[in-house]
CSV table of C-alpha atoms in Angstrom, one decimal:
chain,number,residue,atom,x,y,z
A,25,UNK,CA,105.2,102.9,111.9
A,26,UNK,CA,107.5,101.0,109.7
A,27,UNK,CA,108.0,97.4,109.9
A,28,UNK,CA,111.3,96.0,109.6
A,29,UNK,CA,111.0,92.2,108.2
A,30,UNK,CA,114.4,91.3,109.7
A,31,UNK,CA,113.5,92.1,113.2
A,32,UNK,CA,111.2,88.0,112.9
A,33,UNK,CA,112.2,85.1,112.4
A,34,UNK,CA,114.0,84.4,109.1
A,35,UNK,CA,115.4,82.1,107.1
A,36,UNK,CA,118.9,82.8,106.4
A,37,UNK,CA,118.8,82.8,102.9
A,38,UNK,CA,115.7,85.2,103.4
A,39,UNK,CA,118.8,86.9,105.2
A,40,UNK,CA,120.5,87.4,102.1
A,41,UNK,CA,118.1,88.3,99.8
A,42,UNK,CA,117.3,91.0,102.1
A,43,UNK,CA,121.0,92.2,102.3
A,44,UNK,CA,121.4,92.0,98.2
A,45,UNK,CA,118.3,93.8,98.1
A,46,UNK,CA,119.0,96.4,100.7
A,47,UNK,CA,122.6,97.2,98.6
A,48,UNK,CA,120.9,96.8,95.3
A,49,UNK,CA,118.6,99.8,95.9
A,50,UNK,CA,121.7,102.1,98.1
A,51,UNK,CA,124.0,101.3,94.7
A,52,UNK,CA,121.3,102.6,92.2
A,53,UNK,CA,119.6,105.9,94.7
A,54,UNK,CA,123.3,106.7,95.0
A,55,UNK,CA,124.3,106.1,91.5
A,56,UNK,CA,121.3,107.9,89.5
A,57,UNK,CA,121.9,110.8,92.2
A,58,UNK,CA,125.3,111.0,90.8
A,59,UNK,CA,125.1,110.8,87.0
A,60,UNK,CA,121.7,113.1,87.1
A,61,UNK,CA,124.7,115.2,89.0
A,62,UNK,CA,126.4,115.1,86.0
A,63,UNK,CA,124.2,115.0,83.5
A,64,UNK,CA,122.7,118.0,84.9
A,65,UNK,CA,126.2,120.1,84.9
A,66,UNK,CA,127.9,118.5,81.6
A,67,UNK,CA,124.8,117.4,79.7
A,68,UNK,CA,125.1,121.2,77.5
A,69,UNK,CA,128.7,120.5,76.6
A,70,UNK,CA,128.4,116.5,76.0
A,71,UNK,CA,124.8,117.4,73.3
A,72,UNK,CA,127.4,120.1,71.8
A,73,UNK,CA,130.4,117.5,71.3
A,74,UNK,CA,127.9,114.8,69.3
A,75,UNK,CA,126.2,117.5,67.2
A,76,UNK,CA,129.7,118.4,66.2
A,77,UNK,CA,130.4,115.0,65.9
A,78,UNK,CA,127.9,113.8,64.0
A,79,UNK,CA,128.1,116.6,62.0
A,80,UNK,CA,131.9,115.2,61.2
A,81,UNK,CA,131.1,111.6,61.0
A,82,UNK,CA,127.6,111.3,59.4
A,83,UNK,CA,125.6,108.0,59.5
A,84,UNK,CA,125.2,105.4,56.4
A,85,UNK,CA,122.0,106.1,54.9
A,86,UNK,CA,119.1,103.8,56.4
A,87,UNK,CA,117.0,101.4,54.7
A,88,UNK,CA,112.8,102.2,55.1
A,89,UNK,CA,112.9,98.6,57.4
A,90,UNK,CA,115.2,100.3,60.2
A,91,UNK,CA,114.0,104.2,59.7
A,92,UNK,CA,111.1,102.7,60.7
A,93,UNK,CA,112.4,100.7,63.7
A,94,UNK,CA,114.2,103.8,65.0
A,95,UNK,CA,110.3,106.4,64.5
A,96,UNK,CA,109.1,104.0,66.7
A,97,UNK,CA,112.0,103.8,69.2
A,98,UNK,CA,111.9,107.7,69.2
A,99,UNK,CA,107.9,108.1,69.5
A,100,UNK,CA,107.2,110.3,72.3
A,101,UNK,CA,103.9,108.2,72.8
A,102,UNK,CA,101.1,106.4,71.3
A,103,UNK,CA,99.9,108.8,69.2
A,104,UNK,CA,102.7,109.3,67.0
A,105,UNK,CA,103.9,105.2,66.9
A,106,UNK,CA,100.3,104.6,65.1
A,107,UNK,CA,100.7,107.7,62.9
A,108,UNK,CA,104.0,106.1,61.3
A,109,UNK,CA,101.7,103.4,60.2
A,110,UNK,CA,99.2,105.4,59.0
A,111,UNK,CA,96.2,104.4,62.0
A,112,UNK,CA,94.9,107.4,63.9
A,113,UNK,CA,94.3,107.5,67.5
A,114,UNK,CA,91.6,108.5,69.9
A,115,UNK,CA,91.5,109.6,73.1
A,116,UNK,CA,88.9,108.9,76.1
A,117,UNK,CA,88.7,109.9,79.8
A,118,UNK,CA,87.2,107.5,82.5
A,119,UNK,CA,86.4,107.8,85.4
A,120,UNK,CA,86.6,104.7,87.6
A,121,UNK,CA,83.6,104.5,90.7
A,122,UNK,CA,86.8,105.0,92.8
A,123,UNK,CA,87.6,108.6,91.1
A,124,UNK,CA,90.8,107.6,89.2
A,125,UNK,CA,90.6,108.6,85.6
A,126,UNK,CA,92.0,106.1,83.1
A,127,UNK,CA,93.1,107.3,79.5
A,128,UNK,CA,92.2,104.3,77.1
A,129,UNK,CA,92.7,104.9,73.3
A,130,UNK,CA,90.8,104.2,70.4
A,131,UNK,CA,92.5,102.9,66.8
A,132,UNK,CA,91.4,103.5,63.6
A,133,UNK,CA,92.1,104.5,59.9
A,134,UNK,CA,89.6,107.0,59.7
A,135,UNK,CA,90.4,110.9,60.7
A,136,UNK,CA,90.5,111.9,64.3
A,137,UNK,CA,86.9,112.5,65.4
A,138,UNK,CA,84.8,110.6,63.0
A,139,UNK,CA,84.7,107.0,65.0
A,140,UNK,CA,83.7,109.1,68.1
A,141,UNK,CA,80.5,111.3,66.3
A,142,UNK,CA,76.8,110.8,68.0
A,143,UNK,CA,75.9,108.0,65.1
A,144,UNK,CA,79.0,105.2,65.6
A,145,UNK,CA,79.5,102.6,62.8
A,146,UNK,CA,78.7,100.2,65.2
A,147,UNK,CA,81.6,98.0,64.3
A,148,UNK,CA,82.8,94.7,66.8
A,149,UNK,CA,84.7,95.6,69.3
A,150,UNK,CA,87.9,94.6,71.0
A,151,UNK,CA,88.9,95.8,73.6
A,152,UNK,CA,93.2,95.0,74.3
A,153,UNK,CA,95.0,95.2,78.2
A,154,UNK,CA,98.1,95.4,78.5
A,155,UNK,CA,101.1,93.6,81.0
A,156,UNK,CA,102.5,94.5,84.3
A,157,UNK,CA,104.5,97.4,84.0
A,158,UNK,CA,103.5,98.0,80.5
A,159,UNK,CA,101.0,100.7,79.0
A,160,UNK,CA,98.9,100.8,75.8
A,161,UNK,CA,102.2,101.6,74.0
A,162,UNK,CA,102.8,97.6,74.0
A,163,UNK,CA,100.4,97.0,71.1
A,164,UNK,CA,101.7,99.2,68.8
A,165,UNK,CA,105.6,98.9,69.1
A,166,UNK,CA,106.0,96.2,65.4
A,167,UNK,CA,107.9,97.2,63.4
A,168,UNK,CA,106.3,95.2,60.3
A,169,UNK,CA,102.2,96.1,60.4
A,170,UNK,CA,101.7,92.3,59.7
A,171,UNK,CA,102.6,91.6,63.1
A,172,UNK,CA,100.7,93.5,64.3
A,173,UNK,CA,97.9,92.1,66.1
A,174,UNK,CA,95.9,95.7,66.6
A,175,UNK,CA,96.4,97.0,63.0
A,176,UNK,CA,95.2,93.4,61.8
A,177,UNK,CA,91.8,93.8,63.9
A,178,UNK,CA,91.8,97.2,62.7
A,179,UNK,CA,91.4,96.2,59.0
A,180,UNK,CA,89.4,93.4,59.1
A,181,UNK,CA,86.7,95.6,60.0
A,182,UNK,CA,86.8,95.5,64.1
A,183,UNK,CA,86.7,98.8,66.7
A,184,UNK,CA,89.6,98.6,68.5
A,185,UNK,CA,90.3,99.6,72.2
A,186,UNK,CA,93.5,100.3,74.1
A,187,UNK,CA,93.1,99.8,78.1
A,188,UNK,CA,95.3,101.4,80.1
A,189,UNK,CA,95.5,100.7,84.4
A,190,UNK,CA,95.9,103.7,87.2
A,191,UNK,CA,99.1,104.5,87.8
A,192,UNK,CA,100.8,104.4,84.4
A,193,UNK,CA,102.5,106.4,81.7
A,194,UNK,CA,98.1,107.9,81.0
A,195,UNK,CA,96.9,107.2,83.6
A,196,UNK,CA,98.4,109.3,86.6
A,197,UNK,CA,94.8,111.2,87.6
A,198,UNK,CA,93.0,111.1,90.6
A,199,UNK,CA,89.8,113.5,91.5
A,200,UNK,CA,91.1,113.7,95.7
A,201,UNK,CA,95.0,112.8,95.4
A,202,UNK,CA,98.0,113.8,93.4
A,203,UNK,CA,100.1,111.3,92.4
A,204,UNK,CA,102.9,112.3,95.3
A,205,UNK,CA,100.7,110.9,97.6
A,206,UNK,CA,100.6,107.6,99.6
A,207,UNK,CA,96.8,107.0,99.0
A,208,UNK,CA,97.1,107.4,95.6
A,209,UNK,CA,99.3,104.3,95.2
A,210,UNK,CA,97.5,102.0,97.2
A,211,UNK,CA,96.5,99.6,94.8
A,212,UNK,CA,96.8,96.2,93.6
A,213,UNK,CA,95.0,93.5,90.9
A,214,UNK,CA,92.3,93.6,93.5
A,215,UNK,CA,91.1,97.1,92.8
A,216,UNK,CA,92.0,96.6,89.0
A,217,UNK,CA,89.6,94.2,89.0
A,218,UNK,CA,87.0,95.9,91.2
A,219,UNK,CA,87.0,98.8,89.0
A,220,UNK,CA,89.7,99.2,86.3
A,221,UNK,CA,88.4,96.4,83.8
A,222,UNK,CA,84.6,96.6,84.6
A,223,UNK,CA,84.3,100.6,84.3
A,224,UNK,CA,86.3,100.3,81.3
A,225,UNK,CA,84.5,97.8,79.6
A,226,UNK,CA,81.1,99.8,80.4
A,227,UNK,CA,82.7,102.9,78.9
A,228,UNK,CA,83.8,101.3,75.5
A,229,UNK,CA,80.0,99.5,75.4
A,230,UNK,CA,78.3,102.9,75.6
A,231,UNK,CA,80.3,105.1,73.7
A,232,UNK,CA,80.2,102.3,70.8
A,233,UNK,CA,76.7,101.3,71.6
A,234,UNK,CA,77.5,97.8,71.4
A,235,UNK,CA,76.0,95.2,74.0
A,236,UNK,CA,79.1,93.0,74.0
A,237,UNK,CA,83.3,92.9,73.0
A,238,UNK,CA,85.8,90.7,73.3
A,239,UNK,CA,88.6,90.8,75.3
A,240,UNK,CA,92.3,90.2,74.4
A,241,UNK,CA,94.2,90.6,77.3
A,242,UNK,CA,98.6,90.3,78.1
A,243,UNK,CA,99.9,88.8,80.3
A,244,UNK,CA,98.7,91.0,83.7
A,245,UNK,CA,96.0,91.9,81.6
A,246,UNK,CA,94.9,87.9,81.2
A,247,UNK,CA,95.0,88.0,85.1
A,248,UNK,CA,92.9,91.3,85.7
A,249,UNK,CA,90.6,89.5,83.3
A,250,UNK,CA,90.6,86.2,85.2
A,251,UNK,CA,89.8,88.3,88.2
A,252,UNK,CA,87.5,90.6,87.1
A,253,UNK,CA,84.9,88.0,85.3
A,254,UNK,CA,85.4,85.8,89.2
A,255,UNK,CA,84.3,88.8,91.3
A,256,UNK,CA,81.7,90.5,88.7
A,257,UNK,CA,79.3,88.0,87.6
A,258,UNK,CA,77.5,90.6,85.5
A,259,UNK,CA,80.7,91.5,83.2
A,260,UNK,CA,80.5,87.5,82.3
A,261,UNK,CA,76.7,88.9,80.0
A,262,UNK,CA,79.4,92.1,78.3
A,263,UNK,CA,82.2,89.9,77.1
A,264,UNK,CA,81.6,87.6,74.3
A,265,UNK,CA,84.9,85.9,74.3
A,266,UNK,CA,88.0,85.8,76.2
A,267,UNK,CA,91.4,85.7,74.5
A,268,UNK,CA,94.5,85.4,76.9
A,269,UNK,CA,97.7,85.9,75.2
A,270,UNK,CA,100.6,84.6,77.5
A,271,UNK,CA,98.0,84.2,80.2
A,272,UNK,CA,99.4,85.2,84.1
A,273,UNK,CA,97.6,83.4,86.6
A,274,UNK,CA,99.6,82.0,89.6
A,275,UNK,CA,103.8,81.3,88.7
A,276,UNK,CA,105.4,79.2,90.1
A,277,UNK,CA,108.7,81.6,90.1
A,278,UNK,CA,111.5,83.9,89.1
A,279,UNK,CA,114.6,82.2,87.1
A,280,UNK,CA,117.2,83.5,89.6
A,281,UNK,CA,117.5,81.6,92.2
A,282,UNK,CA,118.2,84.6,95.0
A,283,UNK,CA,115.7,87.0,93.5
A,284,UNK,CA,113.1,84.0,93.9
A,285,UNK,CA,114.4,83.7,97.7
A,286,UNK,CA,113.8,87.6,98.1
A,287,UNK,CA,110.4,87.3,96.9
A,288,UNK,CA,109.1,84.0,98.3
A,289,UNK,CA,110.4,85.4,101.7
A,290,UNK,CA,108.9,88.0,103.1
A,291,UNK,CA,106.1,90.6,101.1
A,292,UNK,CA,106.6,93.0,103.2
A,293,UNK,CA,110.3,93.3,102.3
A,294,UNK,CA,110.0,94.9,99.0
A,295,UNK,CA,107.5,98.1,100.9
A,296,UNK,CA,110.4,98.1,102.8
A,297,UNK,CA,113.3,98.5,100.5
A,298,UNK,CA,110.7,100.4,97.4
A,299,UNK,CA,108.8,102.4,100.1
A,300,UNK,CA,104.5,102.4,99.5
A,301,UNK,CA,104.1,104.6,95.7
A,302,UNK,CA,105.6,103.7,92.4
A,303,UNK,CA,108.5,100.9,92.1
A,304,UNK,CA,111.6,101.7,90.5
A,305,UNK,CA,110.2,105.2,89.2
A,306,UNK,CA,114.0,106.4,88.8
A,307,UNK,CA,113.8,103.5,85.2
A,308,UNK,CA,112.5,106.6,82.9
A,309,UNK,CA,116.0,108.4,84.4
A,310,UNK,CA,118.0,105.7,83.3
A,311,UNK,CA,116.2,104.9,80.2
A,312,UNK,CA,117.3,108.9,79.0
A,313,UNK,CA,120.8,108.9,80.1
A,314,UNK,CA,122.0,105.9,79.3
A,315,UNK,CA,122.3,105.1,75.3
A,316,UNK,CA,119.4,102.5,73.4
A,317,UNK,CA,122.0,99.8,72.3
A,318,UNK,CA,123.6,99.9,76.5
A,319,UNK,CA,119.8,100.2,77.7
A,320,UNK,CA,118.6,97.3,76.1
A,321,UNK,CA,121.8,95.2,76.5
A,322,UNK,CA,120.6,96.3,80.3
A,323,UNK,CA,117.4,95.4,79.8
A,324,UNK,CA,118.0,92.0,78.2
A,325,UNK,CA,120.3,90.9,81.5
A,326,UNK,CA,117.8,92.0,83.8
A,327,UNK,CA,114.7,89.5,81.7
A,328,UNK,CA,117.3,86.2,81.2
A,329,UNK,CA,118.1,86.5,84.9
A,330,UNK,CA,114.8,87.3,86.1
A,331,UNK,CA,112.5,84.7,83.5
A,332,UNK,CA,115.3,83.1,82.3
A,333,UNK,CA,113.9,84.6,78.5
A,334,UNK,CA,116.2,85.1,75.8
A,335,UNK,CA,113.8,86.3,73.7
A,336,UNK,CA,115.6,85.4,70.4
A,337,UNK,CA,112.1,84.8,68.2
A,338,UNK,CA,112.2,88.8,68.9
A,339,UNK,CA,115.1,90.6,66.5
A,340,UNK,CA,117.7,93.0,67.7
A,341,UNK,CA,116.2,95.6,65.3
A,342,UNK,CA,112.6,94.6,66.8
A,343,UNK,CA,114.3,94.9,70.4
A,344,UNK,CA,115.7,98.6,69.6
A,345,UNK,CA,112.2,99.8,69.1
A,346,UNK,CA,110.5,97.3,71.7
A,347,UNK,CA,111.9,97.6,74.5
A,348,UNK,CA,112.1,101.8,74.0
A,349,UNK,CA,108.2,101.1,75.2
A,350,UNK,CA,108.5,98.4,77.9
A,351,UNK,CA,108.7,99.5,81.3
A,352,UNK,CA,105.6,102.2,82.4
A,353,UNK,CA,104.5,102.8,86.6
A,354,UNK,CA,102.7,100.8,88.3
A,355,UNK,CA,102.8,100.2,92.3
A,356,UNK,CA,104.8,98.4,95.1
A,357,UNK,CA,101.7,96.9,96.2
A,358,UNK,CA,101.0,95.6,92.8
A,359,UNK,CA,103.9,93.8,92.8
A,360,UNK,CA,103.6,92.6,96.3
A,361,UNK,CA,100.5,91.0,95.6
A,362,UNK,CA,102.0,89.1,92.5
A,363,UNK,CA,104.7,88.1,95.6
A,364,UNK,CA,101.9,86.5,97.4
A,365,UNK,CA,100.2,84.9,94.9
A,366,UNK,CA,103.9,83.2,93.6
A,367,UNK,CA,104.4,82.4,97.3
A,368,UNK,CA,101.2,80.4,98.0
A,369,UNK,CA,101.0,79.2,94.3
A,370,UNK,CA,97.4,80.2,93.8
A,371,UNK,CA,95.4,82.9,92.5
A,372,UNK,CA,94.6,84.8,95.6
A,373,UNK,CA,93.1,88.6,96.4
A,374,UNK,CA,95.7,90.3,98.6
A,375,UNK,CA,96.6,89.8,102.0
A,376,UNK,CA,96.2,92.7,103.8
A,377,UNK,CA,97.3,91.5,107.1
A,378,UNK,CA,100.8,89.6,106.7
A,379,UNK,CA,101.6,88.9,109.4
A,380,UNK,CA,99.0,87.1,110.6
A,381,UNK,CA,99.4,85.2,108.3
A,382,UNK,CA,102.7,84.5,108.7
A,383,UNK,CA,101.8,83.5,112.6
A,384,UNK,CA,98.6,81.7,111.9
A,385,UNK,CA,98.6,80.7,108.4
A,386,UNK,CA,96.8,77.5,110.0
A,387,UNK,CA,93.7,79.9,110.6
A,388,UNK,CA,93.9,83.1,108.2
A,389,UNK,CA,93.8,82.8,104.6
A,390,UNK,CA,93.3,85.1,101.5
A,391,UNK,CA,90.4,83.9,99.5
A,392,UNK,CA,90.6,82.7,96.1
A,393,UNK,CA,89.3,84.1,93.0
A,394,UNK,CA,86.8,82.0,92.2
A,395,UNK,CA,87.7,81.8,88.5
A,396,UNK,CA,85.5,78.5,88.3
A,397,UNK,CA,82.5,80.5,88.3
A,398,UNK,CA,83.7,82.4,85.0
A,399,UNK,CA,81.0,82.0,82.1
A,400,UNK,CA,82.6,83.8,79.3
A,401,UNK,CA,84.1,81.6,76.8
A,402,UNK,CA,88.0,81.1,77.6
A,403,UNK,CA,91.0,80.5,74.8
A,404,UNK,CA,94.5,80.4,75.9
A,405,UNK,CA,97.5,81.4,74.2
A,406,UNK,CA,101.0,79.8,75.7
A,407,UNK,CA,104.8,79.5,74.8
A,408,UNK,CA,106.1,76.3,76.3
A,409,UNK,CA,109.7,78.3,76.9
A,410,UNK,CA,107.1,81.0,78.9
A,411,UNK,CA,108.9,80.3,82.4
A,412,UNK,CA,105.7,82.5,84.1
A,413,UNK,CA,103.1,80.2,82.6
A,414,UNK,CA,101.8,77.0,84.4
A,415,UNK,CA,99.1,75.9,82.3
A,416,UNK,CA,98.3,72.6,83.6
A,417,UNK,CA,97.7,74.3,87.1
A,418,UNK,CA,96.0,76.9,84.7
A,419,UNK,CA,93.4,74.5,83.2
A,420,UNK,CA,92.5,73.4,86.7
A,421,UNK,CA,91.5,77.0,88.4
A,422,UNK,CA,89.4,77.3,85.1
A,423,UNK,CA,86.0,76.0,83.8
A,424,UNK,CA,85.7,72.9,81.8
A,425,UNK,CA,85.0,74.9,78.5
A,426,UNK,CA,88.9,76.8,78.8
A,427,UNK,CA,90.8,76.0,75.3
A,428,UNK,CA,94.2,76.9,74.5
A,429,UNK,CA,96.9,76.5,72.1
A,430,UNK,CA,100.6,76.0,72.2
A,431,UNK,CA,102.8,77.7,70.0
A,432,UNK,CA,106.0,75.7,70.3
A,433,UNK,CA,109.3,77.8,71.4
A,434,UNK,CA,107.2,80.9,72.3
A,435,UNK,CA,108.4,83.1,75.0
A,436,UNK,CA,106.6,85.1,77.2
A,437,UNK,CA,107.2,88.3,75.3
A,438,UNK,CA,107.6,86.9,72.3
A,439,UNK,CA,103.6,86.5,72.3
A,440,UNK,CA,103.1,90.1,70.8
A,441,UNK,CA,106.0,90.8,69.2
A,442,UNK,CA,107.9,88.2,67.3
A,443,UNK,CA,108.9,88.0,64.3
A,444,UNK,CA,106.5,85.1,63.2
A,445,UNK,CA,103.4,86.6,65.3
A,446,UNK,CA,102.4,86.7,61.8
A,447,UNK,CA,101.8,83.3,61.2
A,448,UNK,CA,101.4,81.7,65.2
A,449,UNK,CA,99.1,84.2,67.2
A,450,UNK,CA,97.1,86.6,64.2
A,451,UNK,CA,95.6,84.3,61.9
A,452,UNK,CA,94.1,81.9,65.1
A,453,UNK,CA,93.2,85.0,66.9
A,454,UNK,CA,91.6,86.5,63.5
A,455,UNK,CA,89.7,83.1,63.1
A,456,UNK,CA,88.5,83.0,66.5
A,457,UNK,CA,86.7,86.6,65.7
A,458,UNK,CA,85.3,85.5,62.9
A,459,UNK,CA,83.7,82.5,64.8
A,460,UNK,CA,82.1,85.1,67.3
A,461,UNK,CA,81.2,87.4,64.5
A,462,UNK,CA,79.7,84.9,62.0
A,463,UNK,CA,76.6,87.2,61.6
A,464,UNK,CA,79.4,90.1,59.8
A,465,UNK,CA,81.9,87.4,58.5
A,466,UNK,CA,82.1,83.5,58.3
A,467,UNK,CA,85.1,80.8,59.4
A,468,UNK,CA,85.6,80.8,56.0
A,469,UNK,CA,85.8,84.3,55.2
A,470,UNK,CA,87.7,84.8,58.5
A,471,UNK,CA,90.6,82.1,57.9
A,472,UNK,CA,90.9,83.1,53.5
A,473,UNK,CA,91.8,86.8,55.4
A,474,UNK,CA,94.3,85.3,57.8
A,475,UNK,CA,95.4,83.2,55.3
A,476,UNK,CA,95.8,86.2,53.5
A,477,UNK,CA,97.2,88.3,55.4
A,478,UNK,CA,99.8,86.0,56.4
A,479,UNK,CA,101.7,84.8,53.6
A,480,UNK,CA,101.7,88.8,52.2
A,481,UNK,CA,103.7,91.1,53.5
A,482,UNK,CA,102.4,95.2,53.3
A,483,UNK,CA,104.5,97.8,51.4
A,484,UNK,CA,102.5,101.0,51.6
A,485,UNK,CA,104.8,102.8,53.5
A,486,UNK,CA,108.1,102.7,51.0
A,487,UNK,CA,105.3,103.5,48.0
A,488,UNK,CA,106.8,106.7,46.3
A,489,UNK,CA,110.0,105.9,46.9
A,490,UNK,CA,111.9,105.8,44.0
A,491,UNK,CA,115.1,103.5,45.4
A,492,UNK,CA,113.0,101.7,47.2
A,493,UNK,CA,113.6,98.3,44.4
A,494,UNK,CA,117.4,98.9,44.5
A,495,UNK,CA,117.3,98.8,48.4
A,496,UNK,CA,114.8,96.2,48.8
A,497,UNK,CA,117.3,93.6,46.1
A,498,UNK,CA,120.7,94.9,48.1
A,499,UNK,CA,119.1,94.4,51.4
A,500,UNK,CA,118.1,90.7,50.6
A,501,UNK,CA,121.5,89.9,49.1
A,502,UNK,CA,122.8,90.6,52.7
A,503,UNK,CA,120.1,89.1,54.2
A,504,UNK,CA,120.9,85.9,52.4
A,505,UNK,CA,124.8,85.9,53.5
A,506,UNK,CA,124.0,86.1,56.9
A,507,UNK,CA,121.6,83.5,56.4
A,508,UNK,CA,124.4,81.0,55.4
A,509,UNK,CA,126.6,81.3,58.2
A,510,UNK,CA,126.3,77.7,59.1
A,511,UNK,CA,123.3,75.9,60.6
A,512,UNK,CA,124.7,76.6,64.4
A,513,UNK,CA,123.1,80.0,64.9
A,514,UNK,CA,120.1,79.2,64.4
A,515,UNK,CA,119.6,77.6,67.7
A,516,UNK,CA,120.3,81.4,69.2
A,517,UNK,CA,117.6,82.7,67.1
A,518,UNK,CA,114.8,80.3,68.2
A,519,UNK,CA,113.4,76.9,67.1
A,520,UNK,CA,113.2,75.5,63.8
A,521,UNK,CA,112.7,77.8,61.4
A,522,UNK,CA,112.1,77.5,57.2
A,523,UNK,CA,114.3,79.4,55.1
A,524,UNK,CA,111.7,81.5,54.8
A,525,UNK,CA,111.2,82.5,58.6
A,526,UNK,CA,115.0,82.8,59.2
A,527,UNK,CA,115.4,85.7,56.4
A,528,UNK,CA,112.6,87.2,58.3
A,529,UNK,CA,114.5,87.0,61.8
A,530,UNK,CA,117.6,88.1,59.8
A,531,UNK,CA,116.5,91.0,58.4
A,532,UNK,CA,116.5,93.7,61.3
A,533,UNK,CA,119.8,92.2,61.6
A,534,UNK,CA,122.0,93.5,58.4
A,535,UNK,CA,122.5,97.1,59.7
A,536,UNK,CA,125.7,97.8,61.8
A,537,UNK,CA,124.2,101.0,62.7
A,538,UNK,CA,122.1,100.2,65.2
C-alpha cells in the first residue's frame, strides 16, 4: 500500500518541499514525453537538415587537445575512452553472494588478455571505486593523461582495477531478477558494504593471486569502504591502505534551502515522488537529446544550486569531456539512505522502519556503522571548498590513526577532474603507495617519479603530427593573450594560481568551437 507522507504531520516547509517536488516531477515527465514525441516524429528531418548545414558551414580545424576532448565526450564506454590514451581494458564479471552480476574493469598497457593469463604479473594491486550516480568511466575522463590518476598508476607499475556498483551502466544483471523488477532496485549502502565491496575485493585478489590490495574510493566509493571495513572485520586483512578522495560519511546537507528541507523532511517523500526503482531514469534521454553545451550548462547550474560547486578549477573543455560520463543509475533507496544520514547527521545503516523512527525516536534508532573498529590505515584527501565534507566530524568517527590532507580551494569533483590534480593529488597518492610497497620501490624513488611526472607533460599522442609545433606556438600565443585579461577573472578560475597554472587552466578555453 502506498504511504502518502502528506497525511502525517509535516512542518510548513516540508509541505512546500513536497508540493514543489511534485510539480517538478510532473513537469519533467510531461516535458520528456512531449520532447520524445517531437524527436520521434521529426528526428530524421532534423538530422538531415543538420548534415546539410554542416556541409555548408564546416567547422574550423581543431587542435589535438580539443580533438581529444571531443573523442572522450563521444566515447560510448570505458574501453573507447582508455584506447584514446593508449590503454587497454579487461572486463571481468563478479557474482555477489546475493546473485548480482557486477562488471569490473582492469586497466593495462598490454594487449587484451595478456594480464589475465594463468601466470599473472604479480604487480601491486590498486582498486578504485566511483561515487554516487557514477560508474567506472569517471576515472578515465581526463583530457591530459598527466592528470589521470589511473593512467599514472599503470605507468608506475600497478595492477589497476575499477569497480562498479549494482544497478549502474555496467552492472544491470541479476540471476533471478530483471532490471525492471522492484526487487532488483531494493538495495542501499548496506548492500554495497555486505556484498559488492567484499565480493569484488575477493575476486580481484583471487585473479591477481595477491594477498592484499590498496583501495582508492571517491565520494560514495569511500563511504562504501568505511561501511564495509567496519562491518566485515576480516576485510581489514585484505586492504593494506584505504585512500579516500573527497570522502563522504555524514554530509551536513545541501546548499539550496528548499531542497535541503525536502531532503531532511521525510525520506518517504522521495519514494512517493520517484517510486522504488531507479532514480531519474530519464536523465539518459535528456543527455542524448540536448546539445552538449546546453546539457553542460544545465548540469553546472544543478551542481551550483545543490552543492554550491562552481567547478572553477575544472576547465570548460574538461567539463565538456567529463560531464558526458558523470551520471549513471542507482536505486531511489540508495538516495533515501543518504537523506536519512543527512537528517540524523550520523553514518547509520538504512532505516527500514521510518514510521516507527518518526513516532518512537526515543525508543528506536538505526544502528551506526562501527567505523572506529576499522584497522586498515586511512588517508583522507579533502578540499576546503567541498560542501559535502565535514572533516572534523569524520575524524571523530574514525580511528585515531586516520590521516588527512587538506587541499586549498578544491571542491568535490576537483579531486579527480581539476586541471591541477597532477600537482596536488596524484603525486601524494603515488608517494603513499611507494611507502606501502617499499619492497618493490623505495620512498625516495616514489617521490622522484612523482616529481618527474608532475613537471613533465606527456606529448605522445601528438607524435607523427607534422603541424604540431606550429599549432602549439599559435595556441600558446592565444593562451598568453587570454591569461593577461586582468586579474579580476582569476577568482572565477579558482584560488591563487601562478603563471604556469593559469596558462594550463586557460589552455582549454582558447578554442571557441565548444
